[in-house]
Coordinates of C-alpha atoms in Angstrom, one line a residue:
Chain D
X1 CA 0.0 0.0 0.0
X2 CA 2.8 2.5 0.6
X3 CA 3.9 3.0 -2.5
X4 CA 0.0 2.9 -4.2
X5 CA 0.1 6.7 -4.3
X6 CA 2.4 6.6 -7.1
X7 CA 1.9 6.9 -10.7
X8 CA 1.5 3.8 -12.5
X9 CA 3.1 4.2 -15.6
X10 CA 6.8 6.2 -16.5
X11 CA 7.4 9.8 -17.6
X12 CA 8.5 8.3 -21.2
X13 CA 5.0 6.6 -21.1
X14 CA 3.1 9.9 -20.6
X15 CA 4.9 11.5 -23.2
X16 CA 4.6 9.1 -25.1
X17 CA 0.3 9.0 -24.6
X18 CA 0.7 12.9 -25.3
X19 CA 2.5 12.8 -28.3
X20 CA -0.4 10.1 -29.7
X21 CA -3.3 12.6 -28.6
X22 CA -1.1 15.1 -30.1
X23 CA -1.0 13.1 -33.7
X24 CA -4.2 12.2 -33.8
X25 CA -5.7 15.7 -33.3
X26 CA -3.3 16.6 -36.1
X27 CA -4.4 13.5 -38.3
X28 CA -8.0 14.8 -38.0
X29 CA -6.9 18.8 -38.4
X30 CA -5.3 17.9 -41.5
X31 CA -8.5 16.4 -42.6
X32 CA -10.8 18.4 -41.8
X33 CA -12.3 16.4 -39.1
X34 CA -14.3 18.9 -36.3
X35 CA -13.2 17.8 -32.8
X36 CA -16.2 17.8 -30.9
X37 CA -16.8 17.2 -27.0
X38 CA -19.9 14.9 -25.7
X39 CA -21.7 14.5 -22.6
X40 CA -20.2 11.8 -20.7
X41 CA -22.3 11.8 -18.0
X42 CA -26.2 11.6 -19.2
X43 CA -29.4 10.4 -18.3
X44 CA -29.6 7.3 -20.8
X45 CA -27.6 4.5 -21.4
X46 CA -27.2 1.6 -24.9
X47 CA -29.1 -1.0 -24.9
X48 CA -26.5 -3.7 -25.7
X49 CA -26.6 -6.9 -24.1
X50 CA -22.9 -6.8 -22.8
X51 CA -22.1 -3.3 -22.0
X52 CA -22.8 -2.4 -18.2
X53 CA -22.8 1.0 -17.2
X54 CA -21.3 2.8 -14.3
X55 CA -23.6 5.0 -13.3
X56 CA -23.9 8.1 -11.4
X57 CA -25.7 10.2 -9.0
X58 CA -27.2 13.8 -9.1
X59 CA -30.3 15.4 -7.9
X60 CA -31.6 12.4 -6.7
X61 CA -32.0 11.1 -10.2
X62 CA -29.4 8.4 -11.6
X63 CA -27.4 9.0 -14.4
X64 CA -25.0 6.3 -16.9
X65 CA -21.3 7.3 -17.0
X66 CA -20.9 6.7 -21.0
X67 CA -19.7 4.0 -22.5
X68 CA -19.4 5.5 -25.6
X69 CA -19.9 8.5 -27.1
X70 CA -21.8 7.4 -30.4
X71 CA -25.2 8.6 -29.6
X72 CA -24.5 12.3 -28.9
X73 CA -22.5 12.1 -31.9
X74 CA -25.0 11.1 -33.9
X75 CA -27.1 13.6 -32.9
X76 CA -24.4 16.5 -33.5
X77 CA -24.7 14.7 -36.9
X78 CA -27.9 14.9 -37.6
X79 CA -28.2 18.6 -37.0
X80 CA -25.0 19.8 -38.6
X81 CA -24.6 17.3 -41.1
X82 CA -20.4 17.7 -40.8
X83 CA -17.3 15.1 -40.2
X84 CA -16.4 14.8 -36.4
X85 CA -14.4 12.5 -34.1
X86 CA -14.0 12.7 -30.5
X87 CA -11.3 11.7 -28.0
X88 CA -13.0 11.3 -24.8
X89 CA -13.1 8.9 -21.8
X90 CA -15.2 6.3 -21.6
X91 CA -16.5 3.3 -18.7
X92 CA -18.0 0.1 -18.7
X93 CA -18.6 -1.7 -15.6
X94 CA -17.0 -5.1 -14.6
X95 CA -14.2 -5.2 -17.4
X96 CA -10.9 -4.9 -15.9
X97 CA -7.9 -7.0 -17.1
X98 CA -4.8 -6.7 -19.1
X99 CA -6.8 -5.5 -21.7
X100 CA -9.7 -4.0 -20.3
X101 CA -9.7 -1.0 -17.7
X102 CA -13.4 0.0 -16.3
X103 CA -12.4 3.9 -17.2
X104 CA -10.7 4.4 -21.2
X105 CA -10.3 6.1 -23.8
X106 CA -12.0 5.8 -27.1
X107 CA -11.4 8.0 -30.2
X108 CA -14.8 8.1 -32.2
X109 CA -15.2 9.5 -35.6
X110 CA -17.9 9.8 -38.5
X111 CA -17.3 10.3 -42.2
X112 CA -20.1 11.9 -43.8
X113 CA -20.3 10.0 -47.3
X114 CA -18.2 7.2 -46.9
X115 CA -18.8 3.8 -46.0
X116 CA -17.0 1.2 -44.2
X117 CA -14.4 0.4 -46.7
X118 CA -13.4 3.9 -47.1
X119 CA -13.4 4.4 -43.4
X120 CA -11.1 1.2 -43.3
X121 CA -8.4 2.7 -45.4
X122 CA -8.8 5.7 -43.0
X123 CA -7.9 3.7 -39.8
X124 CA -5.2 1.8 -41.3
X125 CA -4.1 5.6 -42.8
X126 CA -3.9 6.8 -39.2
X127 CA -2.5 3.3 -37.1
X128 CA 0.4 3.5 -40.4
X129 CA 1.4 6.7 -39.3
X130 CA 1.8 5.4 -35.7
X131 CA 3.2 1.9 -36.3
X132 CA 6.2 2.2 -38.6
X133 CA 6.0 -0.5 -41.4
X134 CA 2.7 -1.6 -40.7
X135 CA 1.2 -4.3 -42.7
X136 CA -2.8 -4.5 -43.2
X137 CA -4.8 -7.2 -43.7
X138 CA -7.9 -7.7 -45.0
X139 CA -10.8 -10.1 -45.3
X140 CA -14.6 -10.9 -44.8
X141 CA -15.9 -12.6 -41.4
X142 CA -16.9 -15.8 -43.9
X143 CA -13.5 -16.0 -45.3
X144 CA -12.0 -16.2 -41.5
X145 CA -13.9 -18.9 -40.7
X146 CA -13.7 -20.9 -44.2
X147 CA -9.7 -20.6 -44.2
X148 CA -9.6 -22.0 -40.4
X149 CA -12.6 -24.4 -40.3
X150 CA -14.1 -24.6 -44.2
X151 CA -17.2 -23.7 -42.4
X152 CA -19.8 -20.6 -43.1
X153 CA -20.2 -19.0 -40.1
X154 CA -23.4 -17.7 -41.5
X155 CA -25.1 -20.9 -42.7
X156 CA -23.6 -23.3 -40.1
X157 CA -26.2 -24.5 -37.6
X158 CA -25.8 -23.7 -33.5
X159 CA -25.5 -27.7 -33.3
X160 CA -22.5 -28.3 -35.7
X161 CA -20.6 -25.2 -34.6
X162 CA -21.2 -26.6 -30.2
X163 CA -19.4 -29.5 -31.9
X164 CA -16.6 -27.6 -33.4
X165 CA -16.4 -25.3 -30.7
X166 CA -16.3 -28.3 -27.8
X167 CA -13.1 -30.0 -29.6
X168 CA -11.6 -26.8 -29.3
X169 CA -12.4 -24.9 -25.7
X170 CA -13.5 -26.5 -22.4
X171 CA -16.7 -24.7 -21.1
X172 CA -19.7 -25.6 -19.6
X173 CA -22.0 -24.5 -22.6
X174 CA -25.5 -24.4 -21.3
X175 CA -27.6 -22.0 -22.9
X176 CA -24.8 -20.0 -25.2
X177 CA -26.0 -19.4 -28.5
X178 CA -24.5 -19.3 -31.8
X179 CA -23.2 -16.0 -31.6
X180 CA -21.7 -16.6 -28.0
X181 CA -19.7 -19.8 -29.8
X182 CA -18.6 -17.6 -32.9
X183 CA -17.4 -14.6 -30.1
X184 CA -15.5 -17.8 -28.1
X185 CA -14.0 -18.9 -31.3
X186 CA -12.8 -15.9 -32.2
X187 CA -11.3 -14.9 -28.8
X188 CA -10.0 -18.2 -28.1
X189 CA -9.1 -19.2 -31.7
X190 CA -9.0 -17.1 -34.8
X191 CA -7.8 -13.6 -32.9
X192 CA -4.5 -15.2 -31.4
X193 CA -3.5 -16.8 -35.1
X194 CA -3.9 -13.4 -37.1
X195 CA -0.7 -12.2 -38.8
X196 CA 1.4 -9.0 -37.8
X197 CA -0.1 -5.6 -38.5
X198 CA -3.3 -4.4 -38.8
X199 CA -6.5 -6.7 -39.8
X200 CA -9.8 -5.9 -40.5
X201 CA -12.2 -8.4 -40.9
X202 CA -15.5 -7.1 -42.2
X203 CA -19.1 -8.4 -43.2
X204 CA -20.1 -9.5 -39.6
X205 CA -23.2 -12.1 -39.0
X206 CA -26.4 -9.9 -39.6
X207 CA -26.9 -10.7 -36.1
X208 CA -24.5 -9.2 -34.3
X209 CA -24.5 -6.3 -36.5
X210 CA -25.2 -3.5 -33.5
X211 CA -26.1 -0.3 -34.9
X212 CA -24.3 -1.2 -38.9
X213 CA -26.9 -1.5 -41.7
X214 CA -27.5 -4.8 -43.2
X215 CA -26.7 -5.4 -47.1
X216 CA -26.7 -9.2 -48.9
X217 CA -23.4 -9.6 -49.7
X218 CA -21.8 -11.4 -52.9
X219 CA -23.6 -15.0 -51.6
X220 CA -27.0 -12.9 -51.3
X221 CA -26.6 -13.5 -47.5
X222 CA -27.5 -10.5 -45.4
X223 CA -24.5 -9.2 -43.3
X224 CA -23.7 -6.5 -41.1
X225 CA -21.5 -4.0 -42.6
X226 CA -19.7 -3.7 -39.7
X227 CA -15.5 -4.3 -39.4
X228 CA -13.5 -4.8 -36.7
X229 CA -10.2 -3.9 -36.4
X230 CA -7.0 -6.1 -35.2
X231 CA -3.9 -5.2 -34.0
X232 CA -1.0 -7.5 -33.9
X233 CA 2.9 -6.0 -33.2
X234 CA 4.1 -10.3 -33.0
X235 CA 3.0 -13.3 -33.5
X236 CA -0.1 -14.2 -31.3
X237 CA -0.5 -10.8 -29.9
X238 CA -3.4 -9.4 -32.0
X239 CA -6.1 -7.0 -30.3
X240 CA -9.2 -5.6 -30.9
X241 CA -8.6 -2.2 -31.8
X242 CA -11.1 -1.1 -33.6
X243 CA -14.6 -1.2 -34.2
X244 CA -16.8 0.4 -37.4
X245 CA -19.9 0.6 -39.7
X246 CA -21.5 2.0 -41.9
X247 CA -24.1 3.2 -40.1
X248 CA -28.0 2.4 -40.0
X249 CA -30.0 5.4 -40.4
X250 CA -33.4 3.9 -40.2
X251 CA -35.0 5.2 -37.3
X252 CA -37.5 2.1 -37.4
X253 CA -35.2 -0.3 -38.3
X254 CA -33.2 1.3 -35.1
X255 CA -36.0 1.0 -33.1
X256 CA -36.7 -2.7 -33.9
X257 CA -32.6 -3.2 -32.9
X258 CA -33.2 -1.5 -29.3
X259 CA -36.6 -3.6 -28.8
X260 CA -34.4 -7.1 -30.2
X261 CA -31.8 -5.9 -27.2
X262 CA -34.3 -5.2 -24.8
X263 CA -36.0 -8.5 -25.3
X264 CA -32.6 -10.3 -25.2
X265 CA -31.3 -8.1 -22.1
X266 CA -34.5 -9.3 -20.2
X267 CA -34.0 -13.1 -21.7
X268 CA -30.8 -12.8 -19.9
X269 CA -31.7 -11.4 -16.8
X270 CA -30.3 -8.4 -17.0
X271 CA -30.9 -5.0 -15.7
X272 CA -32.7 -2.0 -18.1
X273 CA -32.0 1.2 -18.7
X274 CA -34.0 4.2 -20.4
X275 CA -33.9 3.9 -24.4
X276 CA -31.9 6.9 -25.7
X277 CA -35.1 8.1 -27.6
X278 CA -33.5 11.3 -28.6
X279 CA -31.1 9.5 -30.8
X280 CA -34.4 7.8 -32.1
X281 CA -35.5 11.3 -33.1
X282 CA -32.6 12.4 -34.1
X283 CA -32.7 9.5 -36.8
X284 CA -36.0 10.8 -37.4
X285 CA -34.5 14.2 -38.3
X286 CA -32.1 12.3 -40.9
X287 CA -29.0 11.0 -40.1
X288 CA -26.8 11.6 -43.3
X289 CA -25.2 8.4 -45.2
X290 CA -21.8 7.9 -42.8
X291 CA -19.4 5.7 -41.7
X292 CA -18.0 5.8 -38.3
X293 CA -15.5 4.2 -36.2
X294 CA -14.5 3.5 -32.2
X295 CA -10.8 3.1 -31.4
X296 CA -9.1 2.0 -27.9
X297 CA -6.6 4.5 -27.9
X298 CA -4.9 2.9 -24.5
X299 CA -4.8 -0.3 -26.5
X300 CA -3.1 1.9 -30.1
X301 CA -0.7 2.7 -27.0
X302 CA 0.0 -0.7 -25.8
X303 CA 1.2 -2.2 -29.1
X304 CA 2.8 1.0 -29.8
X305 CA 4.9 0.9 -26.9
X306 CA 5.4 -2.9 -26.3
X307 CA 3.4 -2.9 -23.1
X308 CA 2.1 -5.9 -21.6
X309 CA -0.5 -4.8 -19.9
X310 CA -2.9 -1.8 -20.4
X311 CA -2.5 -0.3 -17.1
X312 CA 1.1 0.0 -17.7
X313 CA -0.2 2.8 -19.9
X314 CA -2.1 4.9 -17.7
X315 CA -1.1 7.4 -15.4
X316 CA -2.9 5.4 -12.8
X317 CA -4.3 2.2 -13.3
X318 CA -7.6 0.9 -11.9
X319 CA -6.5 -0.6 -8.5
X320 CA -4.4 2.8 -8.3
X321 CA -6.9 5.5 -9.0
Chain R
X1 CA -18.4 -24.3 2.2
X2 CA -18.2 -21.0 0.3
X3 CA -18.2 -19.5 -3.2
X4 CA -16.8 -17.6 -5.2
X5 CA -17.7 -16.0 -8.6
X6 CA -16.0 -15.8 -11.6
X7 CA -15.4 -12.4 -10.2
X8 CA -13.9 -13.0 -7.6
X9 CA -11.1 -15.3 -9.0
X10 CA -7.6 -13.9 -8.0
X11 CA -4.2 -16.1 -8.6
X12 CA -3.4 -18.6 -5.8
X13 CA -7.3 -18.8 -4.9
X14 CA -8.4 -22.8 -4.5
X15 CA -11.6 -23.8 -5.7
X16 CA -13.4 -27.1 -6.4
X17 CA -13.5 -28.3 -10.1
X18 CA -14.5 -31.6 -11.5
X19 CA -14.1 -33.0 -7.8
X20 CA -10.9 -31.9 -7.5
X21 CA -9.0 -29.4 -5.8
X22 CA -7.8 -26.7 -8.1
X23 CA -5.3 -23.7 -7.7
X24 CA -6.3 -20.8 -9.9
X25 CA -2.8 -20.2 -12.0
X26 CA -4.1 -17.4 -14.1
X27 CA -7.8 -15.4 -15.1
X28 CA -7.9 -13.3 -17.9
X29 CA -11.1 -11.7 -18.9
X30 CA -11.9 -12.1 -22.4
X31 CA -15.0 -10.1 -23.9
X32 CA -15.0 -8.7 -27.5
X33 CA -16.2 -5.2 -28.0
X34 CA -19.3 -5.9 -28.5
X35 CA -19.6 -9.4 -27.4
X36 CA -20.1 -11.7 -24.3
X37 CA -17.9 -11.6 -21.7
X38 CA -15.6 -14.6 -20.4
X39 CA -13.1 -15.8 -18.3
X40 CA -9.8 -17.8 -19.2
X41 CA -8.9 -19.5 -15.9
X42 CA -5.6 -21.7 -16.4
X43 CA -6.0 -23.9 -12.8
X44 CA -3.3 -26.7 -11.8
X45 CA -5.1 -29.7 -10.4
X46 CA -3.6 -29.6 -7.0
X47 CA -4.2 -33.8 -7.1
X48 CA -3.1 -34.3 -10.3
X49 CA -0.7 -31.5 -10.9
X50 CA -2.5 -30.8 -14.5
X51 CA -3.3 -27.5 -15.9
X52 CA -6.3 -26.8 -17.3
X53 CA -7.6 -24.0 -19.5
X54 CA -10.8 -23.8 -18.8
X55 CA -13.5 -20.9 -19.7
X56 CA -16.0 -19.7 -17.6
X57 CA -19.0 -17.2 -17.8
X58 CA -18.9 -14.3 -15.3
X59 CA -22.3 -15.6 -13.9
X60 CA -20.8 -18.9 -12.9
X61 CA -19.2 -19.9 -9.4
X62 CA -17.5 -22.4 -7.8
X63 CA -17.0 -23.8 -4.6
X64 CA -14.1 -22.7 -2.4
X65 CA -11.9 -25.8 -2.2
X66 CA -11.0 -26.5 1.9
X67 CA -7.2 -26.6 1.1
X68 CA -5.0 -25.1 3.4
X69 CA -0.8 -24.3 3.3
X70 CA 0.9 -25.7 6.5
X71 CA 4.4 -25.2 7.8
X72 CA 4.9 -28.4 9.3
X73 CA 8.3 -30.4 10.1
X74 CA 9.1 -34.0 9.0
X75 CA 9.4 -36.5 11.5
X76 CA 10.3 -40.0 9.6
X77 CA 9.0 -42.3 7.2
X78 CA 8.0 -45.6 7.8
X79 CA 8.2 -46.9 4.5
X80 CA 4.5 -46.8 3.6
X81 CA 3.8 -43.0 4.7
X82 CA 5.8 -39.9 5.3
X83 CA 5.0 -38.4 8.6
X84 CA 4.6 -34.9 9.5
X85 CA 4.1 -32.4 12.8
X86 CA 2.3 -29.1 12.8
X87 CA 4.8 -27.4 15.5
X88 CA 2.2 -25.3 17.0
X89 CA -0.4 -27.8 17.4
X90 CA 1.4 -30.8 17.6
X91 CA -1.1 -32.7 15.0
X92 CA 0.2 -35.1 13.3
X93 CA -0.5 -36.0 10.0
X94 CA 0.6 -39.1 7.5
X95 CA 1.2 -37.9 3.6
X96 CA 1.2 -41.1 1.2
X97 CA 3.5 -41.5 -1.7
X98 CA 1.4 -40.2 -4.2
X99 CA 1.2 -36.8 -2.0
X100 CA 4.8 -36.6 -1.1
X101 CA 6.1 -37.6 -5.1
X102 CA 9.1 -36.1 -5.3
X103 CA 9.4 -34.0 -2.5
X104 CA 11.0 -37.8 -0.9
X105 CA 14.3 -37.5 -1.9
X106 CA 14.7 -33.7 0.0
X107 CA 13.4 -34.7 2.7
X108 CA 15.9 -34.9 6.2
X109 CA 14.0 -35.3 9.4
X110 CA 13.2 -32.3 11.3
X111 CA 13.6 -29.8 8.3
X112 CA 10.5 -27.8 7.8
X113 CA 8.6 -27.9 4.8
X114 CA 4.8 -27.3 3.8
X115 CA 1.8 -29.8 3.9
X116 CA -0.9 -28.9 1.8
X117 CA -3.9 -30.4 3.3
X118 CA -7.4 -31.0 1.7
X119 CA -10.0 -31.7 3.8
X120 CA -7.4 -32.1 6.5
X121 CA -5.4 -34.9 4.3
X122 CA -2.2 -34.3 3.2
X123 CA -2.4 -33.6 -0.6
X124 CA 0.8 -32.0 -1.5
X125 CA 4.4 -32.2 0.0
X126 CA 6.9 -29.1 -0.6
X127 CA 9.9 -29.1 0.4
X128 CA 12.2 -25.8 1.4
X129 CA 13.2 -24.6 -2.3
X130 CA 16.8 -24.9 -0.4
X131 CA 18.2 -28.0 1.3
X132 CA 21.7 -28.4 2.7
X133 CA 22.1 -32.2 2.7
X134 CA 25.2 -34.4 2.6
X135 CA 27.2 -36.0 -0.1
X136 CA 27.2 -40.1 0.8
X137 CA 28.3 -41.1 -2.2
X138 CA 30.8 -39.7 -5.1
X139 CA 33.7 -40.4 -7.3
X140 CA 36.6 -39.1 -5.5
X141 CA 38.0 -35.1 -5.6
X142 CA 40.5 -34.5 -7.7
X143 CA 42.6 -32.5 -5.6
X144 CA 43.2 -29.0 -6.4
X145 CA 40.6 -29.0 -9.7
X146 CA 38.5 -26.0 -8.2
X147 CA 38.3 -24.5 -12.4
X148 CA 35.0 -24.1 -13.6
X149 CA 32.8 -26.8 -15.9
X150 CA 33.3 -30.3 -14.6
X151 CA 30.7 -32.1 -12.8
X152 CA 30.1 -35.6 -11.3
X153 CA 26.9 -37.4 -10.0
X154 CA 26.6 -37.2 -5.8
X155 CA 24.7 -38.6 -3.7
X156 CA 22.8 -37.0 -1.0
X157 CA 21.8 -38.4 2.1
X158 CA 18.3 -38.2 1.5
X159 CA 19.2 -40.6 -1.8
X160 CA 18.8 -37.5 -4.3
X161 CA 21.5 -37.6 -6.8
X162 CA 22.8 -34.0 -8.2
X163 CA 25.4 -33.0 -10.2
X164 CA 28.3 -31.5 -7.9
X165 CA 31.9 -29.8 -9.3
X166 CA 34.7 -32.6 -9.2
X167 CA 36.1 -31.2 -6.0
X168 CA 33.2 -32.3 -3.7
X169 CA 34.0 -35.5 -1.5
X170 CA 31.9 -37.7 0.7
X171 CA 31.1 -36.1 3.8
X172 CA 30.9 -32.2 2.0
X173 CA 27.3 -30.8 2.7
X174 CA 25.9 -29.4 -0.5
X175 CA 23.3 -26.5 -0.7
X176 CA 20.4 -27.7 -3.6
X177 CA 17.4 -25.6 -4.9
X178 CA 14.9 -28.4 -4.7
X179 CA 12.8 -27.5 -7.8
X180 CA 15.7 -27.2 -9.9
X181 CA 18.0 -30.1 -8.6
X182 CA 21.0 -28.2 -9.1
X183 CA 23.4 -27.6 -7.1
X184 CA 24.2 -24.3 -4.9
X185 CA 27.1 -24.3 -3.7
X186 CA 28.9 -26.1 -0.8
X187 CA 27.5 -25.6 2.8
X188 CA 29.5 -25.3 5.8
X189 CA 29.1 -28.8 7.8
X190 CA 26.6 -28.5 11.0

C-alpha cells in the first residue's frame, strides 16, 4: 500500500500518450475532421446486451457514465450534417484486465459520405502513421472462418458449430448461442493466429450487427457492414482495436434493434436502462449516409509501446486511481 | 463451504472443479467489444498437478476448495507414509507416496517444509526450495581442480543424486534448490 500513491506508468510513457493525442488531433486537423466534445455523463444508457454502465448520482435522479460517445455524436450529426471525431473517456462496468480498464479512452469518428471500406483505409491511414511499417490485412468474417474451419459462419447451424467449438475450448456451454460460440471462437481461436499488422475483418453475421446496416453480400446472405479492427505487433498478440460501420440510419429499423436488445437483455436477466429516444428522433430528423469508427486508444498505445498490460499505460491504473 | 464468482477469481485462490482441488494459475477476462464476456482461468489440479484451461462465464461460481498451506516439520517415514508435525499444534498427520512424489528424496528429518492439506489430508508435499544435505556417495576429488565446468553425479543423504563440481568429496554438505536439482554451492558442515 505505501507506494499505491504513485503513478502507474513512467514519464517516457506519458509523453509518449501525449505525443499520440497530439498526432491524432493533427491527423484529423489535416483532414478536416471537427473535434467535438460529448456529454459523458447523461441520463440514458445503450441497450447492448454486454455493456454495463457505471452509473452516477445527481439530484436524486441516476445517471450512466458513458460507454461510448456514439449517440451524442450522432445527434451532432444529424443537425450539422459535418465530419467529427471525438477523444473522450469512456466506462463500462465489470471489465478490468490486461486488456480492459473499467475507465478508457475511445477515439470516435464519423465520415459523412463514406462507407466502411473507405473508413477502413482511413484507420489503417492513421494506425500506419503510428506503427512504422505496418502491414494490413484484410478479409470478410466468412473468409475467417472458411480458411480455419471450411465452415460458413453464416449458414452453419448452432448444433455443428457446439461440436466444433467443444473440440476446441472447455466450457460448460449451457444456454450459449451461436453468436456466443462464434465470439469464443474468435477470442479463443481465430484472434490469437492473425498475422502482424493491422487486420480488418468485415461483413459480420447480420446478427451481431449493433447499430451497422444490413446489405446481402456477394452470396446474397445479409450481413452486417460492420469491421472490426486487429492489431498484432508479433505473432499471437493481436487485439481488438477497432470497431466500425457503416451506419444504420433507419429510425425504425433502429427501433426494432433497441426492442431485439431489450428482449434479449430481459432473456438474460439483466438489468434496463431508459432507451436513448432522442437519438431515435434524431434519426427521425435524418441522419446523413456515414461511416463511423470506435478506437481504444490505451490499446493503439499498448502495441505502440510494447506494453504488456494496459494499465502500464495509464497514469494510474484501476487498482491505483 | 463457500463461493466464489468468476469475479472474484484472484491467482493462488483454490476452488473445487470436477471433484478436484484446483489452484487458480491465471484469469484473464476475455470479452470482445461488443460481445459476451468470459473468463480464461488456467487452474493446476492440486491432485493431479494438471493444468487446465478452462473458460468460464462471469455468472458462474465455484466452490471454495478446503485446502490449506501448512508449515509443518518431517518426523520419519515408515516406509508406507511420510509423517509430519504441525509445530504449533502438535497434529500429526501421514502424507502417502502419491502426496509426497518427489518431494522424498529432500526430505531430512526435522527440516521444515509445507503440507498442503485437503479436507485435512495431506495432498501436497513441498519441500524448502533450499536444502543443505550431505554427499554419501561420489567419485573421489580431484585435488586442487577448483576451475570451472566439470561435474560428477553425488549422492545426497536423503538418496537424491545431483550434479556437484569434481572437488566435492563424501562427507561435504551441499546447498540444492529443490525445484531445480541443481546444485548451490557447498555448505558449511553443522
Amino acid at each position: 500500500m505505501s507506494d499505491s500513491w504513485q503513478p502507474s506508468c513512467s514519464p517516457a510513457l506519458l509523453k509518449a500518450r501525449a505525443a499520440l493525442n497530439h498526432h491524432i488531433r493533427e491527423f484529423f486537423s489535416a483532414r478536416e475532421v471537427l473535434e467535438v466534445e460529448v456529454p459523458i455523463l447523461a441520463s440514458t444508457f445503450v441497450t447492448d446486451p454486454f455493456v454495463e454502465p457505471v452509473t452516477a448520482h445527481h439530484t436524486g435522479h441516476t445517471y450512466y457514465l458513458q460507454s461510448s460517445p456514439e449517440y451524442a455524436m450522432k445527434r451532432l450529426l444529424a443537425e450539422y450534417r459535418q465530419c467529427i471525431y471525438a477523444l473522450t473517456k469512456v466506462f463500462r462496468a465489470g471489465e478490468s484486465g490486461s486488456r480492459h480498464n473499467p475507465e478508457f479512452t475511445m477515439l470516435e469518428w464519423y465520415r459523412v459520405g463514406l462507407d466502411d471500406h473507405q473508413l477502413m483505409t482511413e484507420v489503417g491511414d492513421l494506425v500506419a502513421q503510428l506503427i512504422p511499417e505496418l502491414a494490413i490485412h484484410k478479409l470478410s468474417y466468412r473468409q475467417w472462418f472458411y480458411r480455419r474451419w471450411q465452415i460458413d459462419p453464416h449458414e452453419i447451424s448452432l448444433a455443428e458449430l457446439r461440436v466444433l467449438g467443444k473440440s476446441l475450448i472447455e466450457i460448460d456451454d449451457t444456454g450459449l448461442d451461436k453468436d456466443a460460440w462464434l465470439d469464443l471462437l474468435v477470442t479463443h481461436e481465430l484472434e490469437p493466429a492473425l498475422p502482424v499488422g493491422l487486420t480488418f475483418v468485415h461483413d459480420f453475421p447480420a446478427s451481431q450487427a449493433a447499430l451497422a446496416r444490413i446489405v446481402n453480400d456477394a452470396n446474397g446472405t445479409p450481413v452486417a457492414r460492420r469491421f472490426e479492427g486487429y492489431l498484432a505487433t508479433a505473432p499471437g498478440n493481436a487485439m481488438e482495436l477497432a470497431n466500425g460501420y457503416w451506419e444504420l440510419t433507419c429510425p425504425n429499423e433502429q427501433r426494432r434493434r433497441f426492442a431485439r436488445d431489450i428482449a434479449r437483455r430481459s432473456a438474460l436477466g439483466l438489468p434496463q436502462y431508459p432507451v436513448d429516444e432522442q437519438l431515435l428522433a434524431a434519426l427521425a430528423h435524418g441522419l446523413p449516409d456515414c461511416a463511423g469508427v470506435a478506437l481504444g486508444v490505451d490499446r493503439l498505445l499498448m502495441r505502440q509501446q510494447g506494453l504488456s498490460r494496459i494499465g502500464e499505460g495509464l497514469s494510474f491504473e484501476f487498482s491505483r486511481a | 463451504m463457500a463461493t466464489y464468482s468468476i469475479n472474484d477469481f484472484r491467482t493462488g485462490l483454490k476452488v473445487m472443479l470436477d471433484g478436484d482441488p484446483c489452484n487458480i494459475v491465471e484469469n484473464e477476462l476475455v470479452k470482445p467489444g461488443k460481445g459476451q464476456a468470459f473468463n480464461r482461468v488456467k487452474l493446476r489440479n492440486l491432485a493431479t498437478g494438471r493444468v487446465w484451461d478452462r473458460t468460464f462465464r462471469g455468472s458462474e461460481s465455484l466452490e471454495a476448495a478446503d485446502v490449506i498451506d501448512r508449515d509443518m516439520e518431517y518426523l520419519y517415514s515408515d516406509g508406507e507414509f511420510w509423517h509430519f508435525m504441525d509445530p504449533e499444534s502438535f497434529d500429526q498427520f501421514a502424507a502417502d507416496a502419491k502426496a509426497v512424489a518427489d518431494a522424498a528424496k529432500w526430505l531430512r528429518e526435522q527440516d521444515k517444509c509445507v503440507v498442503t492439506l485437503f479436507n485435512n489430508a495431506p495432498l501436497v508435499v513441498t519441500p524448502p526450495n533450499h536444502v543443505e544435505l550431505e554427499v554419501t556417495e561420489t567419485d573421489p576429488g580431484l585435488k586442487g581442480d577448483t576451475a570451472q565446468g566439470g561435474t560428477k553425479p553425488a549422492t545426497l543423504s536423503t538418496g537424491a543424486v545431483v550434479k556437484v563440481p569434481l572437488f566435492m568429496n563424501v562427507g561435504d554438505v551441499v546447498r540444492v534448490d529443490t525445484r531445480t536439482g541443481e546444485y548451490l554451492g557447498r555448505a558449511s558442515k553443522d
